[in-house]
One Martini backbone bead per residue (centre of mass of N, CA, C, O) as a GRO file, in nm:
protein
  399
    1UNK     BB    1  20.237  -6.730  -1.537
    2UNK     BB    2  20.345  -6.351  -1.560
    3UNK     BB    3  20.053  -6.285  -1.677
    4UNK     BB    4  19.771  -6.260  -1.509
    5UNK     BB    5  19.657  -6.068  -1.781
    6UNK     BB    6  19.688  -6.317  -2.030
    7UNK     BB    7  19.419  -6.529  -1.920
    8UNK     BB    8  19.208  -6.611  -2.068
    9UNK     BB    9  18.842  -6.604  -2.109
   10UNK     BB   10  18.793  -6.820  -2.067
   11UNK     BB   11  18.910  -6.963  -1.822
   12UNK     BB   12  18.848  -6.700  -1.622
   13UNK     BB   13  18.502  -6.856  -1.666
   14UNK     BB   14  18.563  -7.106  -1.543
   15UNK     BB   15  18.624  -6.985  -1.275
   16UNK     BB   16  18.414  -6.834  -1.174
   17UNK     BB   17  18.214  -7.045  -1.203
   18UNK     BB   18  18.356  -7.168  -0.938
   19UNK     BB   19  18.247  -6.933  -0.742
   20UNK     BB   20  18.094  -6.962  -0.375
   21UNK     BB   21  18.195  -6.615  -0.274
   22UNK     BB   22  18.213  -6.350  -0.241
   23UNK     BB   23  18.475  -6.267  -0.121
   24UNK     BB   24  18.591  -6.408  -0.441
   25UNK     BB   25  18.401  -6.208  -0.583
   26UNK     BB   26  18.592  -5.963  -0.535
   27UNK     BB   27  18.886  -6.067  -0.558
   28UNK     BB   28  18.872  -6.100  -0.821
   29UNK     BB   29  18.814  -5.805  -0.955
   30UNK     BB   30  19.051  -5.676  -0.861
   31UNK     BB   31  19.314  -5.748  -0.984
   32UNK     BB   32  19.183  -5.638  -1.264
   33UNK     BB   33  19.077  -5.595  -1.576
   34UNK     BB   34  18.981  -5.853  -1.731
   35UNK     BB   35  18.895  -5.996  -1.456
   36UNK     BB   36  18.671  -5.772  -1.415
   37UNK     BB   37  18.507  -5.872  -1.661
   38UNK     BB   38  18.404  -6.088  -1.599
   39UNK     BB   39  18.292  -6.029  -1.308
   40UNK     BB   40  18.000  -6.147  -1.391
   41UNK     BB   41  17.623  -6.248  -1.337
   42UNK     BB   42  17.696  -6.478  -1.541
   43UNK     BB   43  17.947  -6.579  -1.362
   44UNK     BB   44  17.787  -6.558  -1.069
   45UNK     BB   45  17.609  -6.697  -0.832
   46UNK     BB   46  17.409  -6.453  -0.699
   47UNK     BB   47  17.154  -6.656  -0.590
   48UNK     BB   48  17.248  -6.742  -0.380
   49UNK     BB   49  17.261  -6.759   0.001
   50UNK     BB   50  17.323  -6.515   0.286
   51UNK     BB   51  17.441  -6.367   0.549
   52UNK     BB   52  17.622  -6.135   0.684
   53UNK     BB   53  17.783  -5.864   0.792
   54UNK     BB   54  18.011  -5.658   0.901
   55UNK     BB   55  18.043  -5.275   0.908
   56UNK     BB   56  18.265  -5.047   0.971
   57UNK     BB   57  18.354  -4.813   1.067
   58UNK     BB   58  18.512  -4.531   0.972
   59UNK     BB   59  18.750  -4.307   1.032
   60UNK     BB   60  18.856  -3.969   1.085
   61UNK     BB   61  19.134  -3.995   0.825
   62UNK     BB   62  18.962  -4.139   0.562
   63UNK     BB   63  19.114  -4.087   0.256
   64UNK     BB   64  19.075  -4.407   0.092
   65UNK     BB   65  18.797  -4.452   0.137
   66UNK     BB   66  18.777  -4.713   0.345
   67UNK     BB   67  18.597  -5.070   0.412
   68UNK     BB   68  18.506  -5.266   0.663
   69UNK     BB   69  18.430  -5.676   0.635
   70UNK     BB   70  18.314  -5.909   0.859
   71UNK     BB   71  18.320  -6.223   0.863
   72UNK     BB   72  18.102  -6.510   0.997
   73UNK     BB   73  18.192  -6.723   0.906
   74UNK     BB   74  18.537  -6.671   0.844
   75UNK     BB   75  18.684  -6.380   1.021
   76UNK     BB   76  18.716  -6.249   0.728
   77UNK     BB   77  18.855  -5.927   0.623
   78UNK     BB   78  18.737  -5.668   0.395
   79UNK     BB   79  18.865  -5.422   0.187
   80UNK     BB   80  18.641  -5.172   0.054
   81UNK     BB   81  18.617  -4.869  -0.183
   82UNK     BB   82  18.383  -4.610  -0.051
   83UNK     BB   83  18.343  -4.306  -0.138
   84UNK     BB   84  18.035  -4.201  -0.117
   85UNK     BB   85  18.040  -4.320   0.208
   86UNK     BB   86  18.177  -4.058   0.273
   87UNK     BB   87  18.033  -3.918   0.602
   88UNK     BB   88  17.805  -4.079   0.624
   89UNK     BB   89  17.465  -4.223   0.649
   90UNK     BB   90  17.409  -4.553   0.724
   91UNK     BB   91  17.171  -4.814   0.545
   92UNK     BB   92  16.967  -5.122   0.474
   93UNK     BB   93  16.899  -5.279   0.171
   94UNK     BB   94  16.951  -5.562  -0.007
   95UNK     BB   95  17.278  -5.437  -0.007
   96UNK     BB   96  17.196  -5.148   0.013
   97UNK     BB   97  17.233  -4.826   0.035
   98UNK     BB   98  17.093  -4.534   0.279
   99UNK     BB   99  17.262  -4.214   0.235
  100UNK     BB  100  17.334  -3.979   0.476
  101UNK     BB  101  17.395  -3.637   0.498
  102UNK     BB  102  17.610  -3.479   0.761
  103UNK     BB  103  17.483  -3.242   0.622
  104UNK     BB  104  17.258  -3.171   0.380
  105UNK     BB  105  17.048  -3.420   0.383
  106UNK     BB  106  17.112  -3.620   0.159
  107UNK     BB  107  16.967  -3.896  -0.025
  108UNK     BB  108  17.034  -4.222  -0.093
  109UNK     BB  109  17.111  -4.491  -0.327
  110UNK     BB  110  17.388  -4.769  -0.256
  111UNK     BB  111  17.614  -4.986  -0.413
  112UNK     BB  112  17.874  -5.048  -0.285
  113UNK     BB  113  18.038  -5.340  -0.505
  114UNK     BB  114  18.012  -5.060  -0.764
  115UNK     BB  115  17.864  -4.784  -0.750
  116UNK     BB  116  17.614  -4.747  -0.772
  117UNK     BB  117  17.312  -4.478  -0.793
  118UNK     BB  118  17.029  -4.286  -0.625
  119UNK     BB  119  16.870  -4.084  -0.648
  120UNK     BB  120  16.702  -3.898  -0.373
  121UNK     BB  121  16.491  -3.716  -0.252
  122UNK     BB  122  16.470  -3.504  -0.035
  123UNK     BB  123  16.401  -3.441   0.317
  124UNK     BB  124  16.215  -3.174   0.262
  125UNK     BB  125  15.949  -3.321   0.064
  126UNK     BB  126  15.871  -3.435   0.299
  127UNK     BB  127  15.610  -3.361   0.466
  128UNK     BB  128  15.618  -3.167   0.719
  129UNK     BB  129  15.925  -3.071   0.786
  130UNK     BB  130  15.947  -2.824   0.976
  131UNK     BB  131  15.807  -3.006   1.191
  132UNK     BB  132  15.976  -3.296   1.188
  133UNK     BB  133  16.260  -3.246   1.202
  134UNK     BB  134  16.576  -3.334   1.305
  135UNK     BB  135  16.823  -3.229   1.508
  136UNK     BB  136  16.944  -3.410   1.319
  137UNK     BB  137  17.040  -3.491   0.991
  138UNK     BB  138  17.061  -3.764   0.963
  139UNK     BB  139  16.835  -3.916   1.160
  140UNK     BB  140  16.561  -3.913   0.933
  141UNK     BB  141  16.637  -4.235   0.898
  142UNK     BB  142  16.543  -4.464   1.031
  143UNK     BB  143  16.412  -4.684   0.814
  144UNK     BB  144  16.472  -4.887   0.556
  145UNK     BB  145  16.280  -5.051   0.274
  146UNK     BB  146  16.268  -5.261   0.053
  147UNK     BB  147  16.107  -5.476  -0.222
  148UNK     BB  148  16.372  -5.446  -0.384
  149UNK     BB  149  16.661  -5.510  -0.588
  150UNK     BB  150  16.749  -5.217  -0.779
  151UNK     BB  151  16.933  -5.482  -1.017
  152UNK     BB  152  16.675  -5.652  -1.129
  153UNK     BB  153  16.449  -5.387  -1.114
  154UNK     BB  154  16.178  -5.121  -1.127
  155UNK     BB  155  15.976  -5.262  -0.946
  156UNK     BB  156  16.028  -5.078  -0.689
  157UNK     BB  157  16.020  -4.971  -0.302
  158UNK     BB  158  16.072  -4.727  -0.073
  159UNK     BB  159  16.086  -4.730   0.282
  160UNK     BB  160  15.997  -4.545   0.571
  161UNK     BB  161  16.193  -4.368   0.875
  162UNK     BB  162  16.104  -4.072   0.984
  163UNK     BB  163  16.086  -3.828   1.175
  164UNK     BB  164  16.048  -3.701   1.473
  165UNK     BB  165  15.796  -3.909   1.486
  166UNK     BB  166  15.785  -4.179   1.291
  167UNK     BB  167  15.740  -4.161   0.966
  168UNK     BB  168  15.561  -4.331   0.694
  169UNK     BB  169  15.759  -4.328   0.331
  170UNK     BB  170  15.730  -4.327  -0.009
  171UNK     BB  171  15.938  -4.435  -0.300
  172UNK     BB  172  15.911  -4.422  -0.658
  173UNK     BB  173  16.038  -4.431  -0.930
  174UNK     BB  174  16.022  -4.046  -1.030
  175UNK     BB  175  15.978  -3.941  -0.840
  176UNK     BB  176  15.995  -3.651  -0.617
  177UNK     BB  177  15.827  -3.747  -0.365
  178UNK     BB  178  15.734  -3.830  -0.079
  179UNK     BB  179  15.495  -4.009   0.106
  180UNK     BB  180  15.245  -4.002   0.334
  181UNK     BB  181  15.145  -4.249   0.539
  182UNK     BB  182  14.837  -4.337   0.694
  183UNK     BB  183  14.658  -4.426   0.971
  184UNK     BB  184  14.376  -4.634   1.047
  185UNK     BB  185  14.269  -4.766   1.322
  186UNK     BB  186  14.425  -4.678   1.554
  187UNK     BB  187  14.429  -4.618   1.909
  188UNK     BB  188  14.314  -4.412   1.985
  189UNK     BB  189  14.446  -4.165   2.093
  190UNK     BB  190  14.807  -4.163   1.991
  191UNK     BB  191  15.053  -4.183   1.919
  192UNK     BB  192  15.255  -4.265   1.615
  193UNK     BB  193  15.518  -4.466   1.651
  194UNK     BB  194  15.802  -4.621   1.413
  195UNK     BB  195  16.046  -4.903   1.418
  196UNK     BB  196  15.948  -5.033   1.144
  197UNK     BB  197  15.976  -5.221   0.851
  198UNK     BB  198  15.872  -5.532   0.612
  199UNK     BB  199  15.803  -5.654   0.280
  200UNK     BB  200  15.536  -5.910   0.267
  201UNK     BB  201  15.334  -6.049   0.040
  202UNK     BB  202  15.327  -5.722  -0.101
  203UNK     BB  203  15.383  -5.592   0.117
  204UNK     BB  204  15.376  -5.365   0.441
  205UNK     BB  205  15.540  -5.380   0.767
  206UNK     BB  206  15.479  -5.297   1.088
  207UNK     BB  207  15.596  -5.152   1.427
  208UNK     BB  208  15.485  -5.005   1.689
  209UNK     BB  209  15.562  -4.818   1.994
  210UNK     BB  210  15.304  -5.031   2.082
  211UNK     BB  211  15.314  -5.318   1.870
  212UNK     BB  212  15.177  -5.274   1.663
  213UNK     BB  213  15.010  -5.406   1.354
  214UNK     BB  214  15.081  -5.309   0.982
  215UNK     BB  215  14.948  -5.253   0.702
  216UNK     BB  216  15.060  -5.180   0.317
  217UNK     BB  217  14.945  -5.095   0.010
  218UNK     BB  218  15.057  -4.934  -0.270
  219UNK     BB  219  14.912  -5.104  -0.496
  220UNK     BB  220  14.671  -5.023  -0.444
  221UNK     BB  221  14.464  -4.845  -0.398
  222UNK     BB  222  14.526  -4.743  -0.095
  223UNK     BB  223  14.852  -4.603  -0.056
  224UNK     BB  224  14.801  -4.473   0.184
  225UNK     BB  225  14.735  -4.688   0.366
  226UNK     BB  226  14.666  -4.785   0.681
  227UNK     BB  227  14.677  -5.074   0.926
  228UNK     BB  228  14.551  -5.239   1.169
  229UNK     BB  229  14.603  -5.632   1.289
  230UNK     BB  230  14.764  -5.606   1.531
  231UNK     BB  231  14.863  -5.707   1.868
  232UNK     BB  232  15.033  -5.690   2.135
  233UNK     BB  233  15.046  -5.894   2.429
  234UNK     BB  234  15.108  -5.539   2.706
  235UNK     BB  235  15.145  -5.346   2.587
  236UNK     BB  236  15.257  -5.009   2.589
  237UNK     BB  237  15.188  -4.708   2.598
  238UNK     BB  238  15.434  -4.587   2.651
  239UNK     BB  239  15.736  -4.518   2.545
  240UNK     BB  240  16.087  -4.689   2.603
  241UNK     BB  241  16.425  -4.631   2.537
  242UNK     BB  242  16.445  -4.981   2.636
  243UNK     BB  243  16.254  -5.007   2.364
  244UNK     BB  244  16.244  -5.225   2.069
  245UNK     BB  245  16.140  -5.282   1.736
  246UNK     BB  246  16.109  -5.604   1.534
  247UNK     BB  247  16.039  -5.652   1.158
  248UNK     BB  248  15.978  -5.996   1.008
  249UNK     BB  249  16.091  -6.276   0.827
  250UNK     BB  250  16.023  -6.632   0.888
  251UNK     BB  251  15.911  -6.907   0.697
  252UNK     BB  252  15.648  -6.724   0.594
  253UNK     BB  253  15.699  -6.559   0.851
  254UNK     BB  254  15.571  -6.270   1.144
  255UNK     BB  255  15.766  -6.102   1.315
  256UNK     BB  256  15.858  -5.988   1.700
  257UNK     BB  257  16.113  -5.785   1.831
  258UNK     BB  258  16.161  -5.749   2.134
  259UNK     BB  259  16.408  -5.475   2.305
  260UNK     BB  260  16.588  -5.471   2.607
  261UNK     BB  261  16.705  -5.168   2.790
  262UNK     BB  262  16.961  -4.924   2.971
  263UNK     BB  263  17.110  -4.772   3.106
  264UNK     BB  264  17.445  -4.743   3.169
  265UNK     BB  265  17.793  -4.803   3.241
  266UNK     BB  266  18.103  -4.858   3.036
  267UNK     BB  267  18.359  -4.738   3.140
  268UNK     BB  268  18.362  -4.572   2.911
  269UNK     BB  269  18.488  -4.265   2.746
  270UNK     BB  270  18.238  -4.019   2.665
  271UNK     BB  271  18.155  -3.695   2.518
  272UNK     BB  272  17.962  -3.510   2.502
  273UNK     BB  273  17.766  -3.306   2.355
  274UNK     BB  274  17.610  -2.979   2.272
  275UNK     BB  275  17.392  -2.850   2.297
  276UNK     BB  276  17.139  -2.704   2.055
  277UNK     BB  277  16.999  -2.396   1.999
  278UNK     BB  278  16.631  -2.429   1.983
  279UNK     BB  279  16.605  -2.717   1.933
  280UNK     BB  280  16.608  -2.787   2.296
  281UNK     BB  281  16.526  -2.816   2.604
  282UNK     BB  282  16.781  -2.757   2.830
  283UNK     BB  283  16.549  -2.844   3.075
  284UNK     BB  284  16.463  -3.178   2.953
  285UNK     BB  285  16.673  -3.255   2.930
  286UNK     BB  286  16.917  -3.511   3.087
  287UNK     BB  287  17.189  -3.551   3.274
  288UNK     BB  288  17.505  -3.718   3.142
  289UNK     BB  289  17.765  -3.874   3.145
  290UNK     BB  290  18.035  -4.043   2.992
  291UNK     BB  291  17.956  -4.354   3.057
  292UNK     BB  292  17.713  -4.345   2.950
  293UNK     BB  293  17.504  -4.610   2.828
  294UNK     BB  294  17.323  -4.858   2.609
  295UNK     BB  295  17.214  -5.177   2.675
  296UNK     BB  296  17.152  -5.479   2.656
  297UNK     BB  297  16.926  -5.734   2.847
  298UNK     BB  298  16.703  -5.850   2.631
  299UNK     BB  299  16.478  -6.102   2.393
  300UNK     BB  300  16.173  -6.103   2.227
  301UNK     BB  301  15.968  -6.364   2.064
  302UNK     BB  302  15.650  -6.299   1.765
  303UNK     BB  303  15.379  -6.500   1.666
  304UNK     BB  304  15.203  -6.340   1.332
  305UNK     BB  305  14.847  -6.371   1.339
  306UNK     BB  306  14.699  -6.227   1.155
  307UNK     BB  307  14.410  -6.354   1.157
  308UNK     BB  308  14.380  -6.302   1.459
  309UNK     BB  309  14.549  -6.066   1.546
  310UNK     BB  310  14.783  -6.228   1.711
  311UNK     BB  311  15.054  -6.255   1.940
  312UNK     BB  312  15.316  -6.505   1.994
  313UNK     BB  313  15.594  -6.606   2.261
  314UNK     BB  314  15.885  -6.722   2.138
  315UNK     BB  315  16.225  -6.948   2.173
  316UNK     BB  316  16.164  -7.070   1.869
  317UNK     BB  317  16.397  -7.096   1.578
  318UNK     BB  318  16.545  -7.294   1.497
  319UNK     BB  319  16.735  -7.263   1.256
  320UNK     BB  320  16.705  -6.944   1.277
  321UNK     BB  321  16.874  -6.642   1.246
  322UNK     BB  322  16.907  -6.305   1.374
  323UNK     BB  323  16.917  -5.929   1.194
  324UNK     BB  324  17.024  -5.646   1.338
  325UNK     BB  325  16.922  -5.304   1.297
  326UNK     BB  326  17.030  -5.060   1.076
  327UNK     BB  327  16.899  -5.276   0.936
  328UNK     BB  328  16.713  -5.464   0.758
  329UNK     BB  329  16.570  -5.753   0.918
  330UNK     BB  330  16.678  -6.095   0.915
  331UNK     BB  331  16.672  -6.416   0.839
  332UNK     BB  332  16.922  -6.766   0.801
  333UNK     BB  333  16.987  -7.050   0.768
  334UNK     BB  334  17.218  -7.168   0.929
  335UNK     BB  335  17.372  -7.399   0.853
  336UNK     BB  336  17.460  -7.278   0.586
  337UNK     BB  337  17.696  -7.161   0.808
  338UNK     BB  338  17.972  -7.131   0.936
  339UNK     BB  339  17.911  -6.984   1.288
  340UNK     BB  340  17.612  -6.909   1.265
  341UNK     BB  341  17.341  -6.989   1.504
  342UNK     BB  342  17.134  -7.101   1.616
  343UNK     BB  343  16.843  -6.908   1.791
  344UNK     BB  344  16.980  -6.643   1.723
  345UNK     BB  345  17.096  -6.297   1.828
  346UNK     BB  346  17.180  -6.073   1.600
  347UNK     BB  347  17.350  -5.731   1.671
  348UNK     BB  348  17.424  -5.406   1.729
  349UNK     BB  349  17.386  -5.003   1.727
  350UNK     BB  350  17.047  -4.812   1.706
  351UNK     BB  351  17.072  -4.604   2.001
  352UNK     BB  352  17.058  -4.328   1.861
  353UNK     BB  353  16.986  -4.155   2.075
  354UNK     BB  354  17.198  -4.211   2.293
  355UNK     BB  355  17.496  -4.173   2.099
  356UNK     BB  356  17.471  -3.887   1.940
  357UNK     BB  357  17.596  -3.731   2.222
  358UNK     BB  358  17.807  -3.831   2.142
  359UNK     BB  359  18.149  -3.804   1.958
  360UNK     BB  360  18.187  -4.146   1.932
  361UNK     BB  361  17.911  -4.283   1.954
  362UNK     BB  362  17.844  -4.631   1.849
  363UNK     BB  363  17.892  -4.971   1.945
  364UNK     BB  364  17.884  -5.114   2.218
  365UNK     BB  365  17.575  -5.258   2.180
  366UNK     BB  366  17.679  -5.562   2.077
  367UNK     BB  367  17.589  -5.900   1.970
  368UNK     BB  368  17.470  -6.272   2.104
  369UNK     BB  369  17.182  -6.374   2.134
  370UNK     BB  370  17.022  -6.691   2.341
  371UNK     BB  371  16.665  -6.810   2.314
  372UNK     BB  372  16.711  -7.040   2.513
  373UNK     BB  373  16.925  -6.896   2.798
  374UNK     BB  374  16.953  -6.565   2.811
  375UNK     BB  375  17.243  -6.554   2.638
  376UNK     BB  376  17.618  -6.299   2.586
  377UNK     BB  377  17.782  -6.257   2.348
  378UNK     BB  378  17.990  -6.281   2.038
  379UNK     BB  379  18.119  -6.136   1.703
  380UNK     BB  380  18.311  -5.918   1.789
  381UNK     BB  381  18.587  -5.771   2.014
  382UNK     BB  382  18.598  -5.512   1.886
  383UNK     BB  383  18.625  -5.115   1.881
  384UNK     BB  384  18.378  -4.970   1.710
  385UNK     BB  385  18.316  -4.598   1.689
  386UNK     BB  386  18.027  -4.396   1.556
  387UNK     BB  387  17.871  -4.108   1.495
  388UNK     BB  388  17.685  -4.224   1.207
  389UNK     BB  389  17.818  -4.547   1.175
  390UNK     BB  390  17.790  -4.795   1.329
  391UNK     BB  391  17.803  -5.110   1.318
  392UNK     BB  392  17.579  -5.264   1.019
  393UNK     BB  393  17.475  -5.467   0.812
  394UNK     BB  394  17.534  -5.678   0.536
  395UNK     BB  395  17.446  -5.772   0.247
  396UNK     BB  396  17.646  -5.983   0.016
  397UNK     BB  397  17.583  -5.824  -0.314
  398UNK     BB  398  17.563  -5.843  -0.654
  399UNK     BB  399  17.507  -5.551  -0.949
   0.00000   0.00000   0.00000
């Protein structure tokens, strides 16, 4: 046929219903307007499990607003125009971006493949914003996790870790402000900073920098209260930048992952960003030269026993692979996807405390960790650095 756009609609529907890969679905929709009309969720098996793609940063001169996505399963790179994400810091949950403007600090929910956008309250509507705002406005949101996919229901909650003190706050559709979560029965009077959060069995669970696991039921009688339910053994009273904490669900259980690392000489020249006057006391900030970068050297995984209130270390995840970074932490069944290794941790650079101070930004500390023998490998061998959005994991979903 000379003109593919003239194919009958029922033929196109028959073809689209045989597509199993999201890559094929998106490419099918981009052929022409008639094909795009057929590429609907009802004509595509959108409930299939997905493995995250690696979204590469936009270039400095990216006028086309095009982003590249690397598939671990087949090594392919898909290009997609996402103009609403241009120049924004992006976090990810359930296939949606949480974008933060680098100049004004506005926050939105954005579906990268459909372009659907949901406006969120500005960060200055969080409690005591003037006191807890961050040095860089685009780093105000540290993590963001959805309770459900906004494309499937309006009954969802967005929980974020925000501000310089890393508080928990949440938003529900229709709310005009962020709601702060208070912590009850935590240990002592130490400062309480959260590092990651997950939605699990109808509640939000968070882990803080002291290794405490906390639960918050935003639909219960006290939606703004969180309680401590478990404690990581031998956790430190003081947080070190060389430790990062993650919490996620896998096979019906909760797991906490501790990422260990430290500052090292990367061998790649980086340009320090001058400190803004009046924001930090420059005498209190260590001086690093342009080659110093954060590097991960180990991971430890703990299974959470909520009934006993304790965590037990494990080196075996079975057929599961974990994906950690500036995305909502998640696990997938490795055997369902070619190229994905079981009992491995796939991670991206999310140490914004280190890379925010370099003009080139982050993206150096990425790789795959073998939990069985403690070795590292690459998942993507290219080098792409960006100060606002280094490479992140994105779960491809139609909207």
